[in-house]
PDB file of C-alpha atoms in Angstrom:
ATOM      1  CA  GLN O   1       0.000   0.000   0.000  1.00  0.00           C
ATOM      2  CA  GLN O   2       1.369   3.372  -1.002  1.00  0.00           C
ATOM      3  CA  ALA O   3       1.414   6.089   1.633  1.00  0.00           C
ATOM      4  CA  HIS O   4      -0.510   9.252   0.840  1.00  0.00           C
ATOM      5  CA  PRO O   5       0.977  12.634   1.754  1.00  0.00           C
ATOM      6  CA  ALA O   6      -0.730  14.462   4.581  1.00  0.00           C
ATOM      7  CA  VAL O   7      -3.074  17.258   3.599  1.00  0.00           C
ATOM      8  CA  ALA O   8      -1.974  20.733   4.636  1.00  0.00           C
ATOM      9  CA  ALA O   9      -3.790  22.115   7.660  1.00  0.00           C
ATOM     10  CA  PRO O  10      -6.395  24.822   6.885  1.00  0.00           C
ATOM     11  CA  ALA O  11      -5.978  28.478   7.744  1.00  0.00           C
ATOM     12  CA  GLU O  12      -5.237  29.370  11.352  1.00  0.00           C
ATOM     13  CA  THR O  13      -8.885  30.328  11.919  1.00  0.00           C
ATOM     14  CA  VAL O  14      -9.530  26.610  12.598  1.00  0.00           C
ATOM     15  CA  VAL O  15      -7.347  24.956  15.250  1.00  0.00           C
ATOM     16  CA  LEU O  16      -7.362  21.330  16.397  1.00  0.00           C
ATOM     17  CA  TRP O  17      -3.805  21.025  17.724  1.00  0.00           C
ATOM     18  CA  ARG O  18      -1.188  23.376  19.169  1.00  0.00           C
ATOM     19  CA  ASP O  19       2.509  22.690  19.661  1.00  0.00           C
ATOM     20  CA  PRO O  20       2.731  21.522  23.302  1.00  0.00           C
ATOM     21  CA  GLY O  21       6.408  22.423  23.603  1.00  0.00           C
ATOM     22  CA  ASN O  22       8.259  20.387  26.205  1.00  0.00           C
ATOM     23  CA  ILE O  23       5.784  17.627  27.051  1.00  0.00           C
ATOM     24  CA  LYS O  24       7.802  16.607  30.112  1.00  0.00           C
ATOM     25  CA  SER O  25       7.074  19.993  31.663  1.00  0.00           C
ATOM     26  CA  ARG O  26       3.295  19.605  31.409  1.00  0.00           C
ATOM     27  CA  ASP O  27       1.393  19.111  34.650  1.00  0.00           C
ATOM     28  CA  LEU O  28      -0.496  15.877  34.051  1.00  0.00           C
ATOM     29  CA  TYR O  29      -1.773  15.773  37.618  1.00  0.00           C
ATOM     30  CA  TYR O  30      -3.862  18.952  37.334  1.00  0.00           C
ATOM     31  CA  GLY O  31      -4.172  19.109  33.547  1.00  0.00           C
ATOM     32  CA  PRO O  32      -4.798  22.149  31.322  1.00  0.00           C
ATOM     33  CA  GLY O  33      -6.310  24.272  34.088  1.00  0.00           C
ATOM     34  CA  GLY O  34      -3.424  23.644  36.460  1.00  0.00           C
ATOM     35  CA  GLN O  35      -3.704  23.930  40.209  1.00  0.00           C
ATOM     36  CA  LYS O  36      -4.736  27.591  39.907  1.00  0.00           C
ATOM     37  CA  ASP O  37      -8.050  26.713  38.226  1.00  0.00           C
ATOM     38  CA  GLU O  38      -8.914  23.811  40.504  1.00  0.00           C
ATOM     39  CA  PRO O  39     -12.575  24.043  41.639  1.00  0.00           C
ATOM     40  CA  GLN O  40     -12.963  26.014  44.851  1.00  0.00           C
ATOM     41  CA  ARG O  41     -15.141  24.236  47.383  1.00  0.00           C
ATOM     42  CA  PRO O  42     -17.848  24.106  48.529  1.00  0.00           C
ATOM     43  CA  THR O  43     -19.974  24.107  45.388  1.00  0.00           C
ATOM     44  CA  ARG O  44     -23.614  25.058  44.942  1.00  0.00           C
ATOM     45  CA  PHE O  45     -26.132  23.086  42.871  1.00  0.00           C
ATOM     46  CA  LEU O  46     -27.694  25.010  39.964  1.00  0.00           C
ATOM     47  CA  GLU O  47     -29.526  22.547  37.701  1.00  0.00           C
ATOM     48  CA  GLU O  48     -29.522  19.020  36.326  1.00  0.00           C
ATOM     49  CA  ASP O  49     -28.290  18.296  32.804  1.00  0.00           C
ATOM     50  CA  PRO O  50     -30.460  15.669  31.042  1.00  0.00           C
ATOM     51  CA  GLU O  51     -28.065  15.172  28.101  1.00  0.00           C
ATOM     52  CA  GLY O  52     -26.037  11.994  27.540  1.00  0.00           C
ATOM     53  CA  ASN O  53     -26.005   8.647  29.310  1.00  0.00           C
ATOM     54  CA  SER O  54     -24.188   9.661  32.503  1.00  0.00           C
ATOM     55  CA  PRO O  55     -25.862  11.580  35.349  1.00  0.00           C
ATOM     56  CA  LYS O  56     -24.821  15.245  35.195  1.00  0.00           C
ATOM     57  CA  PHE O  57     -25.630  18.543  36.849  1.00  0.00           C
ATOM     58  CA  VAL O  58     -24.240  22.080  36.900  1.00  0.00           C
ATOM     59  CA  VAL O  59     -22.627  23.591  39.988  1.00  0.00           C
ATOM     60  CA  GLU O  60     -21.048  26.920  40.884  1.00  0.00           C
ATOM     61  CA  ASP O  61     -17.889  26.858  42.983  1.00  0.00           C
ATOM     62  CA  ALA O  62     -16.842  29.243  45.740  1.00  0.00           C
ATOM     63  CA  ALA O  63     -15.017  31.417  43.170  1.00  0.00           C
ATOM     64  CA  GLY O  64     -18.173  31.862  41.082  1.00  0.00           C
ATOM     65  CA  LYS O  65     -17.091  29.524  38.268  1.00  0.00           C
ATOM     66  CA  LYS O  66     -19.633  27.143  36.762  1.00  0.00           C
ATOM     67  CA  TRP O  67     -18.735  23.480  36.339  1.00  0.00           C
ATOM     68  CA  LYS O  68     -20.514  20.478  34.858  1.00  0.00           C
ATOM     69  CA  ALA O  69     -20.434  17.568  37.307  1.00  0.00           C
ATOM     70  CA  LYS O  70     -20.546  14.049  35.878  1.00  0.00           C
ATOM     71  CA  LEU O  71     -21.210  10.957  38.011  1.00  0.00           C
ATOM     72  CA  GLY O  72     -20.877   7.257  37.292  1.00  0.00           C
ATOM     73  CA  LEU O  73     -18.454   5.061  35.380  1.00  0.00           C
ATOM     74  CA  GLU O  74     -17.195   7.807  33.058  1.00  0.00           C
ATOM     75  CA  ALA O  75     -16.194  10.193  35.840  1.00  0.00           C
ATOM     76  CA  GLN O  76     -12.838   8.519  36.530  1.00  0.00           C
ATOM     77  CA  PRO O  77     -11.421   7.647  33.080  1.00  0.00           C
ATOM     78  CA  GLU O  78     -12.375  10.964  31.469  1.00  0.00           C
ATOM     79  CA  PRO O  79      -9.834  13.211  33.253  1.00  0.00           C
ATOM     80  CA  VAL O  80      -7.076  10.711  32.398  1.00  0.00           C
ATOM     81  CA  ALA O  81      -7.987  10.586  28.697  1.00  0.00           C
ATOM     82  CA  ASN O  82      -8.370  14.361  28.705  1.00  0.00           C
ATOM     83  CA  ARG O  83      -4.859  14.869  30.085  1.00  0.00           C
ATOM     84  CA  LEU O  84      -3.278  12.525  27.542  1.00  0.00           C
ATOM     85  CA  LEU O  85      -4.851  14.490  24.689  1.00  0.00           C
ATOM     86  CA  TRP O  86      -3.832  17.814  26.228  1.00  0.00           C
ATOM     87  CA  ALA O  87      -0.275  16.605  26.883  1.00  0.00           C
ATOM     88  CA  ILE O  88       0.418  16.194  23.172  1.00  0.00           C
ATOM     89  CA  GLY O  89      -1.273  19.413  22.072  1.00  0.00           C
ATOM     90  CA  TYR O  90      -4.956  18.732  21.411  1.00  0.00           C
ATOM     91  CA  ASN O  91      -7.643  21.153  22.592  1.00  0.00           C
ATOM     92  CA  THR O  92      -9.390  20.035  25.768  1.00  0.00           C
ATOM     93  CA  ASN O  93     -11.661  21.246  28.535  1.00  0.00           C
ATOM     94  CA  GLU O  94     -10.498  21.635  32.115  1.00  0.00           C
ATOM     95  CA  ASN O  95     -11.251  18.377  33.950  1.00  0.00           C
ATOM     96  CA  TYR O  96     -10.834  17.456  37.608  1.00  0.00           C
ATOM     97  CA  PHE O  97     -11.762  14.280  39.438  1.00  0.00           C
ATOM     98  CA  LEU O  98     -12.872  14.495  43.062  1.00  0.00           C
ATOM     99  CA  PRO O  99     -13.463  11.388  45.212  1.00  0.00           C
ATOM    100  CA  LYS O 100     -16.036  13.378  47.176  1.00  0.00           C
ATOM    101  CA  LEU O 101     -17.693  16.741  46.587  1.00  0.00           C
ATOM    102  CA  LYS O 102     -19.808  18.819  48.929  1.00  0.00           C
ATOM    103  CA  VAL O 103     -22.737  20.335  47.010  1.00  0.00           C
ATOM    104  CA  GLU O 104     -24.957  22.869  48.718  1.00  0.00           C
ATOM    105  CA  ASN O 105     -28.655  23.111  47.777  1.00  0.00           C
ATOM    106  CA  LEU O 106     -28.592  19.582  46.361  1.00  0.00           C
ATOM    107  CA  PRO O 107     -32.160  18.384  45.606  1.00  0.00           C
ATOM    108  CA  SER O 108     -33.639  15.798  47.940  1.00  0.00           C
ATOM    109  CA  ARG O 109     -33.562  13.383  45.007  1.00  0.00           C
ATOM    110  CA  LEU O 110     -31.711  13.643  41.694  1.00  0.00           C
ATOM    111  CA  THR O 111     -33.469  12.530  38.518  1.00  0.00           C
ATOM    112  CA  ARG O 112     -30.340  10.523  37.662  1.00  0.00           C
ATOM    113  CA  GLY O 113     -27.426   9.450  39.829  1.00  0.00           C
ATOM    114  CA  GLN O 114     -29.075   9.377  43.247  1.00  0.00           C
ATOM    115  CA  LYS O 115     -27.050   6.274  44.180  1.00  0.00           C
ATOM    116  CA  PHE O 116     -23.903   8.414  44.151  1.00  0.00           C
ATOM    117  CA  VAL O 117     -25.256  10.726  46.863  1.00  0.00           C
ATOM    118  CA  GLU O 118     -23.774   9.743  50.232  1.00  0.00           C
ATOM    119  CA  THR O 119     -25.334  12.425  52.424  1.00  0.00           C
ATOM    120  CA  ASP O 120     -27.710  15.328  51.941  1.00  0.00           C
ATOM    121  CA  SER O 121     -24.904  17.467  50.553  1.00  0.00           C
ATOM    122  CA  GLU O 122     -22.102  15.154  49.416  1.00  0.00           C
ATOM    123  CA  VAL O 123     -21.663  13.077  46.262  1.00  0.00           C
ATOM    124  CA  GLU O 124     -18.899  10.590  45.436  1.00  0.00           C
ATOM    125  CA  LYS O 125     -16.624  10.092  42.423  1.00  0.00           C
ATOM    126  CA  VAL O 126     -17.302  13.319  40.553  1.00  0.00           C
ATOM    127  CA  ARG O 127     -15.740  14.727  37.404  1.00  0.00           C
ATOM    128  CA  LEU O 128     -15.938  18.525  37.161  1.00  0.00           C
ATOM    129  CA  GLN O 129     -15.533  20.083  33.714  1.00  0.00           C
ATOM    130  CA  ARG O 130     -15.513  23.635  32.392  1.00  0.00           C
ATOM    131  CA  HIS O 131     -14.224  25.507  29.372  1.00  0.00           C
ATOM    132  CA  PRO O 132     -12.048  28.645  29.607  1.00  0.00           C
ATOM    133  CA  GLY O 133     -14.138  31.797  29.881  1.00  0.00           C
ATOM    134  CA  HIS O 134     -12.525  33.523  26.886  1.00  0.00           C
ATOM    135  CA  GLU O 135     -14.125  31.042  24.486  1.00  0.00           C
ATOM    136  CA  LYS O 136     -17.763  30.294  23.710  1.00  0.00           C
ATOM    137  CA  LYS O 137     -19.294  27.211  22.132  1.00  0.00           C
ATOM    138  CA  VAL O 138     -20.609  27.971  18.651  1.00  0.00           C
ATOM    139  CA  GLY O 139     -21.425  24.507  17.334  1.00  0.00           C
ATOM    140  CA  THR O 140     -20.317  20.920  16.825  1.00  0.00           C
ATOM    141  CA  TRP O 141     -18.130  19.287  14.187  1.00  0.00           C
ATOM    142  CA  LYS O 142     -18.389  15.971  12.353  1.00  0.00           C
ATOM    143  CA  TRP O 143     -15.803  13.239  12.052  1.00  0.00           C
ATOM    144  CA  LYS O 144     -16.841  12.907   8.410  1.00  0.00           C
ATOM    145  CA  PRO O 145     -16.602  15.252   6.614  1.00  0.00           C
ATOM    146  CA  ASN O 146     -14.735  18.140   8.227  1.00  0.00           C
ATOM    147  CA  PRO O 147     -12.202  20.754   7.043  1.00  0.00           C
ATOM    148  CA  LEU O 148      -9.334  19.042   8.892  1.00  0.00           C
ATOM    149  CA  ALA O 149      -9.742  15.624   7.270  1.00  0.00           C
ATOM    150  CA  GLY O 150      -6.479  14.256   5.932  1.00  0.00           C
ATOM    151  CA  THR O 151      -4.222  16.513   7.989  1.00  0.00           C
ATOM    152  CA  ARG O 152      -1.507  15.103  10.245  1.00  0.00           C
ATOM    153  CA  GLU O 153      -3.212  16.708  13.224  1.00  0.00           C
ATOM    154  CA  PHE O 154      -6.571  15.097  12.501  1.00  0.00           C
ATOM    155  CA  ASN O 155      -5.063  11.694  11.752  1.00  0.00           C
ATOM    156  CA  GLY O 156      -3.120  11.951  15.008  1.00  0.00           C
ATOM    157  CA  LEU O 157      -6.388  12.539  16.849  1.00  0.00           C
ATOM    158  CA  ARG O 158      -7.862   9.443  15.223  1.00  0.00           C
ATOM    159  CA  VAL O 159      -4.877   7.428  16.417  1.00  0.00           C
ATOM    160  CA  MET O 160      -5.358   8.768  19.950  1.00  0.00           C
ATOM    161  CA  MET O 161      -9.025   7.746  19.924  1.00  0.00           C
ATOM    162  CA  ALA O 162      -7.881   4.212  19.111  1.00  0.00           C
ATOM    163  CA  LEU O 163      -5.115   4.201  21.729  1.00  0.00           C
ATOM    164  CA  ILE O 164      -7.451   5.249  24.547  1.00  0.00           C
ATOM    165  CA  ASN O 165     -10.237   3.065  23.091  1.00  0.00           C
ATOM    166  CA  ASN O 166     -12.795   5.852  23.039  1.00  0.00           C
ATOM    167  CA  TRP O 167     -15.686   4.035  21.369  1.00  0.00           C
ATOM    168  CA  ASP O 168     -18.341   6.741  21.897  1.00  0.00           C
ATOM    169  CA  LEU O 169     -17.441   8.753  18.795  1.00  0.00           C
ATOM    170  CA  LYS O 170     -20.709  10.574  18.244  1.00  0.00           C
ATOM    171  CA  ASP O 171     -20.537  13.925  16.481  1.00  0.00           C
ATOM    172  CA  ASN O 172     -22.384  15.620  19.330  1.00  0.00           C
ATOM    173  CA  ASN O 173     -19.431  14.766  21.585  1.00  0.00           C
ATOM    174  CA  ASN O 174     -17.383  17.203  19.498  1.00  0.00           C
ATOM    175  CA  ALA O 175     -17.543  20.971  19.944  1.00  0.00           C
ATOM    176  CA  ILE O 176     -16.372  24.113  18.169  1.00  0.00           C
ATOM    177  CA  TYR O 177     -15.287  26.963  20.450  1.00  0.00           C
ATOM    178  CA  GLU O 178     -14.680  30.509  19.247  1.00  0.00           C
ATOM    179  CA  ASP O 179     -12.193  32.858  20.884  1.00  0.00           C
ATOM    180  CA  ASN O 180     -13.967  36.047  21.958  1.00  0.00           C
ATOM    181  CA  ALA O 181     -11.047  38.268  20.932  1.00  0.00           C
ATOM    182  CA  SER O 182      -9.530  36.703  17.808  1.00  0.00           C
ATOM    183  CA  GLY O 183     -12.511  34.792  16.423  1.00  0.00           C
ATOM    184  CA  ARG O 184     -10.293  31.731  16.035  1.00  0.00           C
ATOM    185  CA  LYS O 185     -12.235  28.476  16.159  1.00  0.00           C
ATOM    186  CA  SER O 186     -10.994  25.493  18.157  1.00  0.00           C
ATOM    187  CA  TYR O 187     -12.118  21.952  17.368  1.00  0.00           C
ATOM    188  CA  GLU O 188     -12.334  19.701  20.393  1.00  0.00           C
ATOM    189  CA  VAL O 189     -13.527  16.250  21.475  1.00  0.00           C
ATOM    190  CA  THR O 190     -15.369  17.305  24.618  1.00  0.00           C
ATOM    191  CA  ASP O 191     -16.549  13.918  25.910  1.00  0.00           C
ATOM    192  CA  VAL O 192     -13.963  11.139  26.243  1.00  0.00           C
ATOM    193  CA  GLY O 193     -15.561   9.435  29.232  1.00  0.00           C
ATOM    194  CA  ALA O 194     -16.081   6.152  27.365  1.00  0.00           C
ATOM    195  CA  SER O 195     -12.311   5.568  27.163  1.00  0.00           C
ATOM    196  CA  PHE O 196     -10.251   2.616  28.438  1.00  0.00           C
ATOM    197  CA  GLY O 197     -13.197   0.220  28.755  1.00  0.00           C
ATOM    198  CA  ALA O 198     -14.740  -2.588  26.725  1.00  0.00           C
ATOM    199  CA  SER O 199     -16.162  -1.659  23.328  1.00  0.00           C
ATOM    200  CA  GLY O 200     -19.189  -3.908  23.716  1.00  0.00           C
ATOM    201  CA  LYS O 201     -20.413  -7.148  25.273  1.00  0.00           C
ATOM    202  CA  ARG O 202     -20.090  -9.027  21.993  1.00  0.00           C
ATOM    203  CA  CYS O 203     -16.368  -8.243  21.662  1.00  0.00           C
ATOM    204  CA  GLN O 204     -14.306 -10.810  23.552  1.00  0.00           C
ATOM    205  CA  PRO O 205     -10.516 -11.303  23.519  1.00  0.00           C
ATOM    206  CA  LEU O 206      -9.343 -13.883  20.993  1.00  0.00           C
ATOM    207  CA  ASP O 207      -7.653 -17.030  22.256  1.00  0.00           C
ATOM    208  CA  ARG O 208      -4.040 -16.909  21.052  1.00  0.00           C
ATOM    209  CA  GLN O 209      -3.848 -20.655  20.503  1.00  0.00           C
ATOM    210  CA  THR O 210      -7.158 -20.913  18.671  1.00  0.00           C
ATOM    211  CA  TYR O 211      -6.538 -17.995  16.317  1.00  0.00           C
ATOM    212  CA  PRO O 212      -2.777 -17.951  15.602  1.00  0.00           C
ATOM    213  CA  SER O 213      -3.341 -16.571  12.097  1.00  0.00           C
ATOM    214  CA  ARG O 214      -4.731 -13.316  13.524  1.00  0.00           C
ATOM    215  CA  ARG O 215      -1.261 -12.300  14.730  1.00  0.00           C
ATOM    216  CA  ARG O 216       1.277 -10.866  12.328  1.00  0.00           C
ATOM    217  CA  ALA O 217       4.283  -8.585  12.415  1.00  0.00           C
ATOM    218  CA  VAL O 218       3.781  -4.971  11.376  1.00  0.00           C
ATOM    219  CA  GLY O 219       6.569  -3.434   9.353  1.00  0.00           C
ATOM    220  CA  GLY O 220       6.997   0.045   7.964  1.00  0.00           C
ATOM    221  CA  GLU O 221       3.903  -0.006   5.771  1.00  0.00           C
ATOM    222  CA  PRO O 222       1.059   2.448   6.547  1.00  0.00           C
ATOM    223  CA  VAL O 223      -1.915   1.153   8.526  1.00  0.00           C
ATOM    224  CA  GLY O 224      -5.337   2.403   7.487  1.00  0.00           C
ATOM    225  CA  ALA O 225      -8.349   3.154   9.674  1.00  0.00           C
ATOM    226  CA  THR O 226     -11.938   3.871   8.716  1.00  0.00           C
ATOM    227  CA  ILE O 227     -13.371   4.759  12.136  1.00  0.00           C
ATOM    228  CA  PRO O 228     -13.509   7.536  13.088  1.00  0.00           C
TER     229      PRO O 228
END
């Protein structure tokens, strides 16, 4: 198979990836927001978010910043996947995982996720997410087609989705953010909570002895992918 040259990235008004510089210097414990943007507790409940499969609600922290709280299985892997993407230069939200979170004005019963409430004002295993205030969400982008298709940056993102095994590749998990000052648009995968787990109940590991022909050495030839 003959390798195809990468397509040139579009004009700087659309950004998917930025040069991360010295990756070793990046703070993978706190992520893109760093320790300075860590949620200030306690938080105050504002409203539930009915979107998606995981229980979610919006809170305001002690510094007046709004965060989207996610509960359930996706709350723990998402900050890890988020930091790996950010570490190599891809656009990401600020994500923090908290084993426990005190939430004032929490309803007596949540529509979703009540089993994660330990007391009247405390929930367990919470992911808090927000986007920097200088950007606003202006839409979503599609895996196919999109203006970045064929670029090294976009193909690198596809490889990362495979490496972290993010199987929930719906277009509505992608967002376009616009910088308030420059108008520059950033493409971002905003929901990577389905990473690191099984892709489905029907997919089981192959027995190495039963299926020896499935294993082969990979040389220098290009490897294609159709999803995403």
